[in-house]
Coordinates of C-alpha atoms in Angstrom, one line a residue:
X979 CA -52.4 41.9 9.2
X980 CA -52.6 39.0 11.7
X981 CA -49.6 38.7 14.1
X982 CA -50.0 34.9 14.4
X983 CA -49.9 34.7 10.6
X984 CA -46.8 36.8 10.5
X985 CA -45.1 34.7 13.1
X986 CA -45.9 31.4 11.2
X987 CA -44.7 32.9 8.0
X988 CA -41.5 34.1 9.6
X989 CA -40.6 30.6 10.9
X990 CA -41.6 28.9 7.7
X991 CA -39.6 31.3 5.6
X992 CA -36.5 30.8 7.7
X993 CA -36.9 27.1 7.4
X994 CA -37.1 27.3 3.6
X995 CA -34.2 29.6 3.0
X996 CA -30.8 29.5 4.8
X997 CA -31.7 26.6 7.1
X998 CA -32.8 24.4 4.1
X999 CA -29.7 25.4 2.1
X1000 CA -32.0 27.2 -0.3
X1001 CA -31.2 28.9 -3.5
X1002 CA -29.8 32.4 -3.2
X1003 CA -31.4 35.1 -5.2
X1004 CA -29.6 37.8 -7.2
X1005 CA -28.6 40.2 -4.4
X1006 CA -30.1 43.7 -4.4
X1007 CA -27.1 45.2 -2.6
X1008 CA -23.6 44.9 -4.0
X1009 CA -21.3 42.4 -2.2
X1010 CA -24.2 40.8 -0.3
X1011 CA -25.9 37.4 -0.5
X1012 CA -29.7 37.1 -0.4
X1013 CA -32.4 34.6 0.2
X1014 CA -36.1 35.2 -0.4
X1015 CA -39.3 33.3 0.2
X1016 CA -42.8 34.4 -0.9
X1017 CA -46.3 33.1 -0.1
X1018 CA -49.3 35.1 -1.2
X1019 CA -49.1 38.6 0.2
X1020 CA -46.1 37.8 2.3
X1021 CA -42.4 38.2 1.3
X1022 CA -39.4 37.3 3.4
X1023 CA -35.9 38.7 2.5
X1024 CA -32.6 37.9 4.2
X1025 CA -29.7 40.0 3.0
X1026 CA -26.2 39.5 4.5
X1027 CA -22.6 40.2 4.1
X1028 CA -19.9 37.6 4.8
X1029 CA -16.3 38.5 5.8
X1030 CA -13.4 36.6 7.3
X1031 CA -15.3 34.2 9.7
X1032 CA -17.9 36.9 10.4
X1033 CA -21.2 38.0 8.9
X1034 CA -23.9 40.7 9.4
X1035 CA -27.3 40.9 8.0
X1036 CA -30.9 41.9 8.0
X1037 CA -34.1 39.9 7.7
X1038 CA -37.3 41.7 6.6
X1039 CA -40.9 40.7 6.1
X1040 CA -43.2 42.5 3.8
X1041 CA -47.0 42.3 3.8
X1042 CA -48.7 43.6 0.7
X1043 CA -45.4 45.2 -0.3
X1044 CA -45.0 47.1 3.0
X1045 CA -42.2 46.3 5.5
X1046 CA -43.9 45.0 8.7
X1047 CA -41.1 43.2 10.6
X1048 CA -37.3 43.3 10.7
X1049 CA -34.4 41.6 12.5
X1050 CA -30.7 42.6 12.3
X1051 CA -27.9 40.2 13.2
X1052 CA -24.2 39.6 13.6
X1053 CA -22.3 36.3 13.8
X1054 CA -18.8 35.1 14.2
X1055 CA -17.7 31.5 13.5
X1056 CA -14.0 32.1 14.0
X1057 CA -13.3 28.7 15.5
X1058 CA -15.2 26.7 13.0
X1059 CA -15.1 26.1 9.2
X1060 CA -18.0 27.5 7.2
X1061 CA -19.0 23.9 6.3
X1062 CA -19.1 23.0 10.1
X1063 CA -21.2 26.0 11.0
X1064 CA -23.6 25.4 8.1
X1065 CA -24.0 21.8 9.1
X1066 CA -24.6 22.3 12.8
X1067 CA -26.6 25.6 12.5
X1068 CA -28.9 24.3 9.8
X1069 CA -29.7 21.2 11.8
X1070 CA -30.5 23.3 14.9
X1071 CA -32.6 25.8 12.9
X1072 CA -34.7 23.1 11.2
X1073 CA -35.3 21.2 14.4
X1074 CA -36.4 24.3 16.2
X1075 CA -37.8 26.5 13.5
X1076 CA -41.2 27.2 15.3
X1077 CA -39.7 28.5 18.5
X1078 CA -36.3 30.0 17.7
X1079 CA -35.7 33.6 18.6
X1080 CA -37.9 34.1 21.7
X1081 CA -37.7 30.8 23.5
X1082 CA -34.7 29.2 25.2
X1083 CA -33.5 26.3 23.0
X1084 CA -30.8 23.7 23.6
X1085 CA -29.9 21.3 20.9
X1086 CA -27.1 18.8 20.4
X1087 CA -25.4 16.9 17.6
X1088 CA -22.3 14.8 18.2
X1089 CA -19.8 17.0 20.1
X1090 CA -21.6 20.2 19.2
X1091 CA -24.1 22.0 21.5
X1092 CA -26.4 24.8 20.2
X1093 CA -27.9 27.2 22.7
X1094 CA -30.4 30.1 21.9
X1095 CA -30.8 32.5 24.8
X1096 CA -33.4 35.2 24.2
X1097 CA -33.4 38.5 26.0
X1098 CA -35.8 38.7 28.9
X1099 CA -38.1 41.0 26.9
X1100 CA -38.4 38.5 24.0
X1101 CA -41.8 37.0 24.9
X1102 CA -43.4 37.1 21.5
X1103 CA -42.8 38.1 17.9
X1104 CA -43.4 41.8 18.8
X1105 CA -39.8 42.2 20.0
X1106 CA -37.1 39.6 19.7
X1107 CA -33.5 39.7 20.7
X1108 CA -30.8 37.5 22.1
X1109 CA -27.7 35.4 21.7
X1110 CA -27.0 32.1 20.1
X1111 CA -23.9 30.0 20.6
X1112 CA -22.4 26.8 19.5
X1113 CA -19.9 24.9 21.7
X1114 CA -17.7 22.0 20.7
X1115 CA -16.5 19.8 23.6
X1116 CA -17.5 22.7 26.0
X1117 CA -15.6 25.5 24.2
X1118 CA -17.6 28.2 22.5
X1119 CA -16.7 28.3 18.8
X1120 CA -19.6 30.3 17.3
X1121 CA -21.6 33.3 18.5
X1122 CA -24.6 35.2 17.0
X1123 CA -26.5 38.3 18.2
X1124 CA -29.9 39.3 16.9
X1125 CA -32.6 41.9 17.6
X1126 CA -35.7 43.1 15.9
X1127 CA -39.4 43.9 16.1
X1128 CA -42.7 44.5 14.4
X1129 CA -42.6 47.8 12.5
X1130 CA -46.3 48.7 12.4

């Protein structure tokens, strides 16, 4: 398995699923929502649970039917509507799909500012972790924590 290929697949898969308002799959786990993207030997799966203005989830990548990479996450959009968060977050993710998760990203749309701040160890796809936020007129209204790594 080529790590550069894994990295490219990861970012393309993300840009074709939630970020693109893709079609949800029938969820494997009761009460969850799920996105999937497949290309050749690669499969990306994003399974998440949504509660009152909060969500948790897990992204996994499989190569030849074996798990090779995984990221878990938690988010809270308590000061936004779900429609606002989807609109702003999808725009930021699509605009930055090739660098999100391990490079510092700032992005702005109207009164909203998106900021992705990776942990200091997040220098490559081998280990990623960090924090994302969205502020409206200077007030943080969305937060998101993530962490994951290569499994092989």
